[in-house]
Short mmCIF file of C-alpha atoms in Angstrom, two decimals:
data_model
loop_
_atom_site.label_atom_id
_atom_site.label_comp_id
_atom_site.label_asym_id
_atom_site.label_seq_id
_atom_site.Cartn_x
_atom_site.Cartn_y
_atom_site.Cartn_z
CA MET O 1165 102.58 65.09 137.59
CA GLY O 1166 104.64 67.80 138.95
CA ARG O 1167 106.60 68.44 135.87
CA ASN O 1168 105.88 71.62 134.22
CA THR O 1169 105.62 72.64 130.29
CA ARG O 1170 105.66 72.14 127.00
CA LYS O 1171 104.00 73.45 123.48
CA ARG O 1172 104.03 71.93 120.23
CA ARG O 1173 107.06 73.16 117.90
CA SER O 1174 107.97 72.67 114.45
CA SER O 1175 110.61 72.48 111.92
CA MET O 1176 113.54 74.29 110.56
CA ALA O 1177 112.63 75.03 107.54
CA THR O 1178 110.76 77.56 105.34
CA LYS O 1179 108.39 77.25 102.31
CA ALA O 1180 106.93 80.15 100.67
CA ILE O 1181 103.70 80.98 101.50
CA ALA O 1182 100.55 80.59 99.55
CA ALA O 1183 97.49 82.73 101.33
CA SER O 1184 94.79 82.31 98.80
CA ALA O 1185 91.87 83.61 97.15
CA ALA O 1186 88.92 85.89 99.04
CA LEU O 1187 85.27 86.23 97.93
CA ALA O 1188 83.50 89.46 98.55
CA LEU O 1189 80.26 88.51 98.71
CA GLY O 1190 76.73 90.27 99.53
CA GLY O 1191 75.01 90.79 103.03
CA GLY O 1192 76.39 94.11 103.40
CA GLY O 1193 79.86 93.76 101.71
CA LEU O 1194 81.18 90.91 104.27
CA ILE O 1195 84.52 89.46 103.32
CA TRP O 1196 85.97 86.42 103.88
CA ALA O 1197 89.47 85.42 103.24
CA ASN O 1198 90.01 82.03 101.32
CA PHE O 1199 93.69 80.52 102.71
CA TYR O 1200 93.60 77.63 100.23
CA ALA O 1201 97.47 77.43 100.50
CA SER O 1202 97.38 78.13 103.97
CA ALA O 1203 100.89 79.11 105.03
CA HIS O 1204 103.12 81.75 104.89
CA GLU O 1205 104.03 84.46 102.20
CA SER O 1206 106.64 86.96 102.89
CA ASN O 1207 104.74 90.40 102.03
CA ASN O 1208 107.19 92.54 99.70
CA SER O 1209 107.65 94.91 102.57
CA ALA O 1210 109.95 92.76 104.52
CA PRO O 1211 111.72 94.40 107.12
CA ASN O 1212 115.38 95.48 106.84
CA TRP O 1213 116.93 92.88 109.43
CA THR O 1214 120.01 94.28 111.43
CA LYS O 1215 122.05 93.03 114.23
CA SER O 1216 122.74 95.14 117.10
CA ALA O 1217 126.13 97.05 117.44
CA ALA O 1218 127.82 94.29 119.92
CA GLY O 1219 126.37 91.38 118.31
CA GLN O 1220 124.32 90.59 121.39
CA VAL O 1221 122.73 87.45 121.67
CA ALA O 1222 118.85 87.93 121.85
CA THR O 1223 117.53 84.39 122.15
CA ILE O 1224 117.80 80.92 122.46
CA ALA O 1225 117.41 78.55 119.10
CA CYS O 1226 116.99 74.86 120.29
CA PRO O 1227 116.45 71.79 117.60
CA ASP O 1228 113.34 70.94 118.31
CA VAL O 1229 113.29 67.25 119.73
CA GLY O 1230 109.18 66.50 119.80
CA GLN O 1231 108.96 66.88 115.83
CA GLN O 1232 111.48 63.92 115.54
CA LEU O 1233 109.44 61.84 117.47
CA THR O 1234 106.98 60.69 114.70
CA ASP O 1235 106.74 56.96 116.26
CA VAL O 1236 106.06 56.55 119.54
CA PRO O 1237 104.74 53.55 121.45
CA ASP O 1238 101.44 54.35 123.18
CA ARG O 1239 102.50 53.06 126.21
CA ALA O 1240 105.66 55.44 126.41
CA ARG O 1241 103.86 58.85 125.20
CA GLY O 1242 102.62 59.81 128.64
CA GLU O 1243 106.57 59.83 130.05
CA VAL O 1244 107.77 61.21 126.64
CA ASP O 1245 105.04 64.16 126.88
CA GLY O 1246 106.43 64.97 130.24
CA GLU O 1247 109.97 65.08 129.50
CA LEU O 1248 109.50 66.78 126.39
CA ALA O 1249 107.69 69.81 128.71
CA THR O 1250 110.69 69.52 130.95
CA LEU O 1251 112.65 70.43 127.80
CA ASP O 1252 110.71 73.57 126.88
CA ARG O 1253 110.88 74.67 130.63
CA GLN O 1254 114.59 74.17 130.58
CA ILE O 1255 114.89 76.63 127.59
CA THR O 1256 112.54 79.29 129.29
CA GLU O 1257 114.48 79.07 132.47
CA PHE O 1258 117.93 79.56 130.71
CA TYR O 1259 116.15 82.25 128.15
CA GLN O 1260 115.48 84.24 131.35
CA ARG O 1261 118.96 83.72 132.43
CA LEU O 1262 119.91 85.36 129.33
CA ALA O 1263 117.51 88.23 129.38
CA SER O 1264 118.74 89.12 132.93
CA THR O 1265 122.54 88.79 132.69
CA ARG O 1266 123.10 91.95 129.59
CA ASP O 1267 125.84 93.61 131.47
CA ALA O 1268 128.17 90.41 132.35
CA GLN O 1269 127.66 89.53 128.54
CA ALA O 1270 128.80 92.87 127.63
CA LYS O 1271 131.79 92.40 129.71
CA ASP O 1272 132.84 88.76 128.86
CA ALA O 1273 132.67 87.29 125.66
CA SER O 1274 132.20 83.87 126.69
CA PHE O 1275 129.78 84.47 129.06
CA VAL O 1276 127.16 83.25 127.07
CA GLN O 1277 128.52 79.84 126.10
CA ASN O 1278 130.01 79.38 129.15
CA THR O 1279 126.99 79.89 131.61
CA ILE O 1280 124.04 79.65 129.43
CA LEU O 1281 124.30 77.34 126.42
CA GLY O 1282 127.15 74.85 127.90
CA PRO O 1283 124.76 74.16 130.75
CA LEU O 1284 121.81 74.04 128.79
CA LYS O 1285 122.99 71.35 126.67
CA ASP O 1286 124.21 69.05 129.41
CA ARG O 1287 120.46 69.39 131.04
CA ARG O 1288 118.69 68.85 127.71
CA LYS O 1289 121.41 65.68 126.92
CA ALA O 1290 120.23 64.17 130.15
CA ILE O 1291 116.25 64.45 129.16
CA ILE O 1292 117.05 63.13 125.64
CA ASP O 1293 118.90 60.19 127.36
CA ARG O 1294 115.70 59.64 129.28
CA ILE O 1295 113.44 59.90 126.42
CA GLN O 1296 115.16 57.44 124.48
CA LEU O 1297 115.21 54.95 127.38
CA GLU O 1298 111.32 55.36 127.87
CA ILE O 1299 110.76 54.66 124.31
CA ASN O 1300 113.18 51.26 123.97
CA ARG O 1301 112.04 50.51 127.24
CA VAL O 1302 108.45 49.75 125.85
CA GLY O 1303 109.72 47.97 122.64
CA GLY O 1304 110.14 51.23 120.80
CA ASN O 1305 112.87 52.01 118.65
CA ALA O 1306 114.26 55.76 119.36
CA PRO O 1307 116.13 57.59 116.61
CA ASP O 1308 119.83 57.48 117.39
CA SER O 1309 120.24 60.98 115.75
CA LEU O 1310 118.28 62.39 119.06
CA ASP O 1311 121.62 63.01 120.81
CA GLN O 1312 122.54 65.59 117.92
CA LEU O 1313 119.75 67.72 119.12
CA ALA O 1314 121.38 68.69 122.69
CA PRO O 1315 122.95 71.58 121.69
CA CYS O 1316 121.49 75.00 121.63
CA THR O 1317 122.54 78.30 119.82
CA GLY O 1318 122.45 82.01 120.62
CA THR O 1319 120.56 84.13 118.19
CA PRO O 1320 122.02 87.43 117.40
CA ALA O 1321 119.39 90.52 118.01
CA GLU O 1322 117.19 91.06 114.98
CA GLN O 1323 118.07 87.80 113.54
CA PRO O 1324 115.66 87.15 110.52
CA GLN O 1325 113.84 83.54 110.87
CA THR O 1326 115.73 80.40 109.67
CA THR O 1327 115.05 80.44 105.66
CA ASP O 1328 117.73 77.13 105.27
CA GLY O 1329 115.13 75.17 103.28
CA GLN O 1330 115.32 72.32 106.14
CA ASN O 1331 112.48 70.25 107.65
CA GLN O 1332 112.90 68.34 110.71
CA ASN O 1333 109.36 66.92 110.70
CA GLY O 1334 110.73 63.28 110.85
CA ASP O 1335 108.33 61.90 107.77
CA GLY O 1336 109.64 64.72 105.41
CA GLN O 1337 106.04 66.75 105.56
CA ASN O 1338 105.91 70.17 105.40
CA GLN O 1339 102.56 71.63 106.99
CA ASN O 1340 102.67 74.54 105.10
CA GLY O 1341 101.29 75.49 101.44
CA ASP O 1342 98.56 73.26 100.94
CA GLY O 1343 95.94 74.29 103.28
CA GLN O 1344 92.35 75.17 102.20
CA ASN O 1345 89.48 77.12 102.88
CA ASN O 1346 87.19 76.69 99.99
CA ASP O 1347 84.23 78.65 101.25
CA GLY O 1348 84.21 82.64 100.49
CA GLN O 1349 81.41 83.50 102.80
CA ASN O 1350 81.10 85.48 106.35
CA GLY O 1351 77.54 85.41 107.58
CA ASP O 1352 77.82 87.05 110.39
CA GLY O 1353 79.51 90.07 112.13
CA GLN O 1354 80.15 93.69 110.29
CA GLN O 1355 83.04 94.64 108.42
CA ASP O 1356 83.41 97.70 110.46
CA GLY O 1357 86.31 98.97 112.33
CA GLY O 1358 84.50 101.47 114.75
CA GLY O 1359 85.93 102.39 117.71
CA GLN O 1360 89.60 102.27 116.70
CA ASP O 1361 91.66 104.24 119.28
CA GLN O 1362 94.32 106.79 117.96
CA GLY O 1363 95.50 107.64 121.39
CA GLN O 1364 99.01 106.84 122.11
CA ASP O 1365 100.02 105.47 125.37
CA GLN O 1366 103.77 106.05 126.49
CA ASN O 1367 103.82 103.90 129.60
CA GLY O 1368 106.79 101.44 128.90
CA ASN O 1369 105.17 100.79 125.67
CA GLY O 1370 107.86 100.12 123.07
CA GLY O 1371 110.78 100.32 125.09
CA GLN O 1372 113.72 98.93 123.71
CA GLN O 1373 114.74 96.77 126.92
CA GLY O 1374 116.12 93.23 127.09
CA GLY O 1375 119.34 94.07 124.52
CA GLY O 1376 117.39 95.78 121.80
CA ASN O 1377 114.61 92.59 121.70
CA GLY O 1378 111.55 95.35 122.18
CA GLY O 1379 108.28 95.46 124.23
CA GLN O 1380 107.54 96.38 127.41
CA ALA O 1381 108.78 93.40 128.85
CA GLY O 1382 112.17 93.34 127.13
CA ASN O 1383 111.18 90.53 124.41
CA GLY O 1384 109.58 91.80 122.02
CA PRO O 1385 108.05 92.92 119.73
CA THR O 1386 109.89 95.26 118.02
CA ALA O 1387 109.43 97.83 115.46
CA ALA O 1388 110.56 95.47 112.58
CA ASP O 1389 107.64 93.22 113.77
CA PHE O 1390 104.89 95.86 112.36
CA VAL O 1391 104.25 96.99 108.74
CA ASP O 1392 101.70 99.31 107.43
CA ILE O 1393 99.53 97.18 105.35
CA THR O 1394 98.74 100.01 102.91
CA GLN O 1395 102.18 99.61 101.63
CA VAL O 1396 102.11 96.07 101.16
CA GLN O 1397 101.58 94.50 97.48
CA PRO O 1398 98.82 92.29 97.16
CA ASN O 1399 99.69 88.69 97.74
CA VAL O 1400 96.54 86.55 98.18
CA LYS O 1401 96.34 84.15 95.41
CA ALA O 1402 93.57 81.93 93.77
CA LYS O 1403 91.99 79.11 94.93
CA PRO O 1404 91.81 75.58 93.36
CA ARG O 1405 89.25 75.40 91.01
CA ARG O 1406 86.22 73.07 91.94
CA THR O 1407 85.56 69.73 90.58
CA GLY O 1408 82.00 68.02 90.34
CA ASN O 1409 82.60 65.97 93.27
CA ALA O 1410 83.65 68.93 95.24
CA SER O 1411 81.76 69.39 98.70
CA THR O 1412 80.43 72.96 98.90
CA GLY O 1413 78.48 73.21 101.79
CA THR O 1414 79.35 75.08 105.13
CA PHE O 1415 78.68 74.77 108.56
CA THR O 1416 78.77 77.58 111.28
CA THR O 1417 78.96 77.29 114.76
CA ARG O 1418 78.76 80.38 116.98
CA CYS O 1419 80.75 79.59 120.37
CA GLY O 1420 81.24 83.54 121.41
CA VAL O 1421 84.46 85.42 122.03
CA ASN O 1422 85.36 84.38 125.50
CA ALA O 1423 83.44 87.25 127.08
CA ASN O 1424 83.56 85.06 130.46
CA LYS O 1425 87.44 85.16 130.39
CA ASN O 1426 87.88 81.49 130.16
CA PHE O 1427 91.91 81.45 130.38
CA ASN O 1428 94.46 79.02 131.19
CA THR O 1429 98.19 78.45 130.66
CA ASP O 1430 97.77 74.78 129.81
CA ASN O 1431 98.05 72.85 126.60
CA VAL O 1432 96.29 69.32 126.90
CA ILE O 1433 97.46 68.06 123.48
CA VAL O 1434 100.76 68.45 123.66
CA ALA O 1435 101.22 68.86 127.45
CA PRO O 1436 98.69 66.86 129.12
CA GLY O 1437 99.04 66.53 132.97
CA VAL O 1438 101.69 69.73 133.03
CA THR O 1439 100.53 72.96 134.51
CA ASN O 1440 101.60 75.82 132.75
CA GLY O 1441 102.55 73.32 129.75
CA ALA O 1442 101.83 76.58 127.12
CA HIS O 1443 103.84 79.03 128.72
CA HIS O 1444 101.25 81.61 127.61
CA THR O 1445 97.57 82.36 128.25
CA HIS O 1446 94.98 80.97 125.98
CA ASP O 1447 91.51 82.10 125.18
CA TYR O 1448 89.27 79.12 125.44
CA VAL O 1449 85.28 79.14 123.49
CA GLY O 1450 83.51 75.70 123.16
CA ASN O 1451 84.05 73.68 125.71
CA GLN O 1452 84.39 75.02 129.19
CA LYS O 1453 86.24 72.60 131.04
CA ILE O 1454 89.52 72.13 129.23
CA ASN O 1455 93.03 72.45 130.92
CA ALA O 1456 96.37 70.42 131.36
CA PHE O 1457 94.44 67.56 133.67
CA SER O 1458 91.35 67.08 131.02
CA SER O 1459 90.84 63.63 129.41
CA ASN O 1460 88.99 61.78 126.63
CA ASP O 1461 87.00 60.74 129.74
CA THR O 1462 86.16 64.33 130.85
CA PHE O 1463 85.80 66.11 127.87
CA LEU O 1464 81.88 65.17 127.57
CA GLN O 1465 81.06 66.85 131.01
CA GLY O 1466 82.43 70.18 130.12
CA GLY O 1467 79.38 72.03 129.12
CA THR O 1468 80.12 74.47 125.55
CA SER O 1469 79.42 78.43 125.31
CA CYS O 1470 78.22 77.07 121.62
CA GLN O 1471 75.03 77.99 120.54
CA ASN O 1472 74.43 74.53 119.32
CA LYS O 1473 74.86 72.27 122.85
CA ASN O 1474 75.90 69.51 120.79
CA ASP O 1475 79.09 71.29 120.13
CA LEU O 1476 81.42 70.55 122.91
CA SER O 1477 84.56 70.75 120.86
CA SER O 1478 87.56 73.23 122.11
CA TYR O 1479 88.47 75.85 120.37
CA TYR O 1480 91.63 77.74 121.97
CA TRP O 1481 94.05 80.25 120.64
CA PRO O 1482 96.81 82.56 122.55
CA VAL O 1483 95.65 85.84 123.71
CA LEU O 1484 96.48 88.85 122.01
CA ARG O 1485 97.38 91.60 124.36
CA LEU O 1486 97.83 95.24 123.86
CA GLN O 1487 101.16 96.52 125.22
CA ASP O 1488 99.91 99.60 127.24
CA GLY O 1489 101.56 99.17 130.49
CA THR O 1490 98.41 97.36 131.97
CA GLN O 1491 98.89 95.27 134.82
CA GLU O 1492 96.67 92.06 133.99
CA PHE O 1493 95.82 89.69 136.55
CA ASP O 1494 98.35 87.23 135.52
CA GLN O 1495 101.11 89.81 135.81
CA ASN O 1496 102.83 87.86 138.41
CA ARG O 1497 102.09 84.50 137.19
CA ASP O 1498 103.92 81.79 135.18
CA GLY O 1499 102.82 82.14 131.44
CA GLY O 1500 101.87 85.76 132.05
CA GLY O 1501 104.23 88.89 133.29
CA LYS O 1502 106.78 86.00 134.81
CA GLU O 1503 107.20 84.77 131.45
CA GLY O 1504 106.92 88.18 129.33
CA ASN O 1505 103.48 87.89 128.51
CA VAL O 1506 102.35 91.53 129.46
CA GLY O 1507 99.75 94.21 129.14
CA LYS O 1508 95.95 94.18 128.47
CA ILE O 1509 94.28 91.18 127.17
CA LEU O 1510 92.16 91.80 124.45
CA THR O 1511 88.76 90.37 123.96
CA VAL O 1512 87.60 89.47 120.50
CA LYS O 1513 85.09 91.51 118.75
CA GLN O 1514 84.08 88.99 116.46
CA ALA O 1515 85.03 85.41 116.44
CA GLN O 1516 83.28 83.19 113.60
CA ILE O 1517 84.01 79.75 113.28
CA LYS O 1518 83.35 77.62 110.19
CA TYR O 1519 83.69 74.29 108.59
CA VAL O 1520 84.14 74.19 104.77
CA GLY O 1521 84.54 71.34 102.33
CA SER O 1522 86.75 70.11 99.81
CA PRO O 1523 86.99 71.56 96.12
CA THR O 1524 87.65 67.89 95.17
CA SER O 1525 85.66 65.31 96.97
CA LYS O 1526 83.12 64.82 99.46
CA VAL O 1527 84.33 64.88 103.15
CA VAL O 1528 84.06 62.10 106.01
CA ALA O 1529 83.03 63.05 109.53
CA MET O 1530 85.58 63.95 111.85
CA PRO O 1531 86.55 61.13 114.18
CA GLN O 1532 85.53 62.06 117.77
CA PHE O 1533 88.17 63.30 120.13
CA LEU O 1534 90.24 64.27 117.02
CA ARG O 1535 93.49 66.64 117.83
CA ILE O 1536 94.60 69.31 115.44
CA ILE O 1537 97.39 72.16 116.10
CA THR O 1538 97.67 74.55 113.23
CA GLY O 1539 100.87 76.96 113.20
CA ASP O 1540 103.95 76.68 115.20
CA ALA O 1541 104.44 78.45 118.44
CA LYS O 1542 108.31 78.16 118.05
CA THR O 1543 108.89 79.59 114.58
CA THR O 1544 111.37 82.17 115.72
CA THR O 1545 113.83 79.52 116.51
CA ASN O 1546 112.45 76.45 114.24
CA GLY O 1547 111.71 78.41 111.02
CA LEU O 1548 108.74 79.18 109.00
CA ALA O 1549 107.91 75.07 107.99
CA ASN O 1550 104.89 75.11 109.92
CA ALA O 1551 103.99 78.35 110.05
CA ASN O 1552 100.44 79.27 109.28
CA ALA O 1553 99.68 82.77 110.51
CA HIS O 1554 97.67 85.10 108.68
CA TRP O 1555 97.24 88.66 109.78
CA SER O 1556 95.29 91.25 108.08
CA CYS O 1557 92.82 94.25 108.35
CA THR O 1558 89.37 94.45 107.73
CA GLY O 1559 88.98 95.88 104.03
CA PHE O 1560 92.06 94.46 102.98
CA GLU O 1561 91.65 90.44 103.83
CA ASN O 1562 91.16 89.86 99.95
CA LYS O 1563 94.63 91.15 99.19
CA VAL O 1564 96.80 90.95 101.76
CA GLN O 1565 97.71 88.33 104.04
CA LEU O 1566 100.86 88.28 106.48
CA THR O 1567 102.71 85.95 108.20
CA GLU O 1568 105.94 87.55 109.42
CA GLN O 1569 104.61 91.27 110.44
CA TYR O 1570 101.78 92.50 112.75
CA PRO O 1571 99.51 94.74 110.49
CA ILE O 1572 99.05 98.30 111.18
CA CYS O 1573 95.77 99.35 110.04
CA PRO O 1574 94.36 102.61 108.58
CA GLU O 1575 91.96 104.34 110.47
CA GLY O 1576 88.62 102.56 111.07
CA SER O 1577 90.07 99.34 110.01
CA SER O 1578 90.45 96.49 112.54
CA VAL O 1579 93.04 93.83 113.12
CA VAL O 1580 91.88 90.17 111.86
CA ARG O 1581 93.66 86.52 112.53
CA THR O 1582 92.59 84.01 110.20
CA PHE O 1583 93.13 80.32 110.45
CA ALA O 1584 92.79 77.46 107.99
CA PHE O 1585 93.19 74.30 109.87
CA GLN O 1586 94.54 70.95 108.03
CA SER O 1587 91.62 69.17 106.02
CA CYS O 1588 92.86 65.59 105.32
CA TRP O 1589 93.20 63.11 108.08
CA ASP O 1590 95.00 59.66 108.13
CA GLY O 1591 91.38 58.07 108.64
CA GLN O 1592 93.14 56.04 111.81
CA ASN O 1593 94.61 58.22 114.71
CA ILE O 1594 92.57 60.85 116.52
CA ASP O 1595 96.43 62.35 117.17
CA SER O 1596 99.99 61.45 116.34
CA ALA O 1597 103.37 61.43 118.50
CA ASN O 1598 104.36 65.07 117.21
CA HIS O 1599 100.95 65.91 117.08
CA ARG O 1600 101.23 66.51 113.23
CA THR O 1601 101.58 63.57 110.77
CA HIS O 1602 97.93 62.46 111.65
CA VAL O 1603 96.62 65.30 109.56
CA ASP O 1604 97.57 67.20 106.87
CA PHE O 1605 97.03 69.73 104.11
CA ALA O 1606 95.70 69.29 100.64
CA ASP O 1607 98.04 69.81 97.74
CA ALA O 1608 97.80 72.96 95.73
CA ASN O 1609 94.83 71.52 93.86
CA GLY O 1610 93.00 70.57 96.61
CA ASN O 1611 93.82 66.88 96.90
CA CYS O 1612 94.49 64.69 99.91
CA ARG O 1613 97.73 62.48 99.18
CA ASN O 1614 97.36 59.09 99.23
CA GLY O 1615 96.25 57.15 102.37
CA PHE O 1616 94.40 60.27 103.48
CA LYS O 1617 90.77 61.36 103.51
CA ALA O 1618 89.12 64.69 103.26
CA ILE O 1619 87.44 65.89 106.35
CA PRO O 1620 85.24 69.13 107.26
CA GLN O 1621 87.96 72.00 106.92
CA LEU O 1622 88.00 74.36 110.42
CA THR O 1623 88.40 77.78 109.55
CA MET O 1624 88.97 80.76 112.23
CA ARG O 1625 88.47 84.35 111.69
CA LEU O 1626 89.33 86.52 114.99
CA VAL O 1627 88.42 90.36 114.70
CA TYR O 1628 90.02 92.85 117.15
CA ASP O 1629 89.80 96.95 117.77
CA VAL O 1630 93.35 97.62 118.44
CA PRO O 1631 95.04 101.24 119.04
CA ARG O 1632 97.00 101.75 115.77
CA PRO O 1633 100.60 101.09 116.65
CA VAL O 1634 103.32 104.17 115.72
CA ILE O 1635 106.63 103.76 114.81
CA GLU O 1636 109.11 106.80 116.15
CA ASN O 1637 112.79 106.68 116.08
CA GLY O 1638 112.80 103.07 115.35
CA GLN O 1639 110.54 102.19 118.49
CA VAL O 1640 106.71 100.87 118.33
CA LYS O 1641 104.09 102.65 120.32
CA ASN O 1642 100.98 101.31 120.91
CA ALA O 1643 102.44 97.60 120.20
CA TYR O 1644 100.40 94.47 120.26
CA ALA O 1645 101.50 91.11 120.07
CA VAL O 1646 100.21 87.58 120.52
CA ASP O 1647 101.12 86.11 123.83
CA GLY O 1648 103.96 83.13 123.23
CA PHE O 1649 107.17 81.51 124.65
CA PRO O 1650 109.40 83.86 125.94
CA GLU O 1651 112.41 82.99 123.96
CA GLN O 1652 110.23 83.46 120.92
CA LEU O 1653 110.30 87.12 121.14
CA HIS O 1654 106.42 87.73 120.35
CA LYS O 1655 107.02 87.34 116.90
CA ALA O 1656 103.87 87.32 114.20
CA ALA O 1657 104.74 84.08 112.77
CA THR O 1658 104.45 82.23 115.99
CA ASP O 1659 100.54 82.52 116.08
CA HIS O 1660 98.86 79.34 116.05
CA ASP O 1661 95.62 77.51 116.96
CA ASP O 1662 93.88 74.45 118.57
CA PHE O 1663 91.05 72.06 118.11
CA ILE O 1664 89.95 68.97 119.67
CA SER O 1665 86.51 67.38 118.18
CA ILE O 1666 83.84 66.84 120.46
CA THR O 1667 80.44 66.30 119.56
CA THR O 1668 76.82 64.76 120.99
CA GLY O 1669 73.75 64.03 118.74
CA GLY O 1670 75.54 63.12 115.41
CA LEU O 1671 76.77 66.46 115.09
CA ALA O 1672 80.06 65.33 113.18
CA ASN O 1673 77.69 63.59 110.68
CA LYS O 1674 75.51 66.58 110.29
CA ILE O 1675 78.54 68.70 109.54
CA ALA O 1676 79.74 66.39 106.97
CA ASN O 1677 76.35 65.50 105.47
CA CYS O 1678 75.84 69.69 105.22
CA LEU O 1679 79.27 70.52 103.25
CA ASN O 1680 78.52 67.15 101.06
CA ARG O 1681 74.91 68.66 100.03
CA GLY O 1682 76.24 72.05 99.27
CA GLN O 1683 73.96 73.62 102.07
CA ARG O 1684 74.42 76.78 104.37
CA CYS O 1685 74.12 75.36 107.70
CA ALA O 1686 74.37 76.87 111.14
#
């Protein structure tokens, strides 16, 4: 397939967060933050968003077609995924045109509409028409409202994320607010932040290029995307109370930190057969042969970085980069520097992967080849409805979890990214047309909604040593940022994580049994 691009997106909505409780346990004072209401919570030190003096358009916001497609016949999914990938590629191309024509925009108030947004609408309309035809051709029923999703808008510089309360998920679900992680244990790794480098690099880092969008590539992050974590009020909430039927065990799998630099810019879940479907680089641990052209037929041949050789699951997430002027291996490649993902790729210091149970029920084993995406790579234009980013610092994880800003950690403390995946499954499907509706978060009390079953909840904790960012004169030095689509401006809320369950030797059942028996397994 010669098409190129796509990575999941989400809804234009918002919902107040609920990062949850943390337990401080023995074993050297190790801390694991529990994100029961695994979602986003605006911290009390939110930035003061300001528009540029000229109201210059900073990025492009396009309605999410993919999230409207909750019922696509299997026979049409391959073609529809390819067309959705084309929509994403179009947005990337027109954003790059936007970023490279700042002088023309300043001279002509109608330039953006006539040269960028108008032509983009026409291109999108043609693709949307093809999507409707492909669905209807195999007996499906494409929503008539898809045509309304063709127009895109220009978002002014430093526009805050959407908070209009709308949710475009076709089934009315909101991925946030109900996630869970009911284990408080961190069985490996020290909580030290040693080796923190306080030196400042002046090499292009923090230059306010691209119309005030910040970042050394001109598309973020900006100073407003960072906050001193010591100045944020505690926002971590208590987890739900366990019932007598709770599955209280834990299962830890050790799969390394991608020290062998297994990278690619594909995403086989949302853009199978599409090279550079993610438009950004992923770290991979677990299965070692995952790319756009992998399939259920080849997953079992991939080998694994996990110590447990029966764990062939794929765990992958966008890399974190230090914007210090480093010319990385992908500086001139798609998904890398050509799309605004620049700087030194940071290797995780600790990668802790753990499955935990439900506070209200036993769990069933994950089905083979189950796909789960958590978070949303497109929150800058989609809003926060499906955001599931958790940023913190060692020593603060049980107090503060951030979604919309990156933390500036104190000396001796390390940056922490944490993910708590959906823990409820519809009992039938290993994927869904929009890659969301076959799984769900438990509610605030820890219960799955009717028709869904509790499964082991995948939790991940990634720890990095990052030189401390410094804000000076409205600019950030030593900026770091997660890889993403260029039009998303490297916002913290765009963080996300991907997982495919692939096991042999009865491992899926062993994990479920361990949790149900209240054991601590590895």
